[in-house]
């Protein structure tokens, strides 16, 4: 979901820097809380894992430009369920940054808006998870409807942010709106696939319940919430 270069330019980029910094601030706050509760070693390992996975998703999995952005398999809800909100947030931000630095430097001016587009929906599904997943339910025991709700919320958030940036940068012209609609329709197909990916990964994690080393995944993956 990289916003295409040239859509938001000039002084308008300042807003993207501000939202990117705000999203980064929330991610760092979550990181501090996670380190305090679960230890720095576990947090560092999970962040490294999510960074590597995000970089792989962006570079290796199928992706193609559509309208004002690109369609990617980001698997944001999968990363959240496996590793927790803070490692997923930093992994998304760092993976995106590494891709820009080493492979697509033309995306770097859009980094603020792209990282905002990735992280704000992640924070939203973190809040949603506390409402739809009972505290006595481990993530490996999620039902399809719960996985679908998380994935739909994440992907819908991405579509909404992409639409916002496109309209903010290029206005309400017919061509721009048509490009936004084309992107939204194409990206909506991801919603069909990602909940199935979530459940497949969670089923694998459940089968490895006694094998997965403590600290490599979020404690909530195999356990009920504490407190």
XYZ file of N, CA, C and O in Angstrom, residues 7 17-18 29 31 41 44-45 47 53-54 59 65 76 80 85 103 121 125 137 146 156 168 170 172 204 210 221:
112
model
N 1.668 12.161 -5.650
C 0.280 12.427 -5.266
C 0.213 13.472 -4.164
O -0.588 14.405 -4.200
N 4.454 13.963 7.752
C 5.524 13.855 8.753
C 4.928 13.885 10.157
O 5.353 13.128 11.041
N 3.942 14.753 10.357
C 3.320 14.883 11.680
C 2.586 13.604 12.072
O 2.719 13.110 13.201
N 5.587 4.044 22.736
C 4.913 3.891 24.033
C 4.538 2.431 24.266
O 4.752 1.882 25.360
N 5.978 -0.067 22.897
C 7.234 -0.802 23.050
C 7.739 -0.727 24.480
O 8.179 -1.733 25.055
N 14.571 -8.806 25.865
C 15.037 -9.849 24.949
C 13.899 -10.364 24.080
O 14.026 -10.487 22.853
N 12.885 -7.670 21.581
C 13.860 -7.505 20.502
C 13.761 -8.637 19.483
O 13.807 -8.405 18.265
N 13.604 -9.867 19.964
C 13.505 -11.013 19.063
C 12.247 -10.919 18.204
O 12.272 -11.141 16.988
N 10.529 -8.208 17.479
C 10.631 -7.072 16.563
C 11.498 -7.429 15.362
O 11.171 -7.082 14.216
N 9.929 -10.378 8.380
C 8.732 -10.841 7.681
C 8.110 -9.739 6.832
O 7.721 -9.973 5.686
N 8.023 -8.538 7.379
C 7.440 -7.419 6.623
C 8.271 -7.132 5.382
O 7.738 -6.936 4.279
N 8.737 -7.433 -0.513
C 9.646 -7.671 -1.624
C 9.365 -8.956 -2.398
O 9.647 -9.025 -3.591
N 0.891 -2.376 -8.699
C 0.292 -1.039 -8.597
C -1.145 -1.037 -9.106
O -1.450 -1.624 -10.145
N -1.081 -7.834 8.412
C -0.939 -7.070 9.655
C -1.604 -7.737 10.840
O -1.045 -7.767 11.940
N 0.133 -9.168 14.320
C -0.379 -8.763 15.632
C -0.673 -9.978 16.502
O -0.294 -10.027 17.683
N 1.230 -6.217 19.564
C 1.075 -4.928 18.889
C 2.388 -4.179 18.716
O 2.681 -3.658 17.639
N 15.824 -0.546 -1.743
C 15.239 -0.982 -3.006
C 14.390 0.081 -3.704
O 14.374 0.125 -4.932
N -4.176 1.594 11.565
C -5.104 0.455 11.590
C -4.651 -0.665 12.535
O -5.499 -1.366 13.098
N -6.932 -2.368 15.506
C -7.291 -3.770 15.735
C -6.820 -4.228 17.118
O -7.411 -5.162 17.685
N -9.598 -16.358 26.353
C -9.370 -17.027 25.073
C -7.976 -16.705 24.551
O -7.635 -15.535 24.363
N -13.934 -13.975 14.324
C -13.048 -13.051 15.036
C -11.846 -12.681 14.173
O -11.458 -11.508 14.099
N -9.618 -2.382 6.001
C -10.485 -1.222 5.791
C -9.790 0.059 6.233
O -9.938 1.117 5.597
N -6.396 14.212 -0.180
C -5.638 15.327 0.391
C -4.631 15.867 -0.616
O -4.441 17.090 -0.745
N -4.501 15.163 -4.152
C -4.918 15.402 -5.529
C -6.368 15.845 -5.681
O -6.834 16.066 -6.805
N -10.696 16.071 -5.401
C -11.881 15.276 -5.680
C -12.154 15.138 -7.177
O -13.302 14.914 -7.574
N -1.266 -23.725 13.036
C 0.106 -24.218 13.138
C 0.687 -23.891 14.505
O 1.335 -24.738 15.140
N 3.538 -26.705 22.594
C 4.575 -27.160 23.515
C 5.974 -27.027 22.972
O 6.945 -27.352 23.662
N -0.641 -15.509 22.621
C -0.872 -16.472 21.551
C -1.376 -17.798 22.113
O -2.313 -18.400 21.586
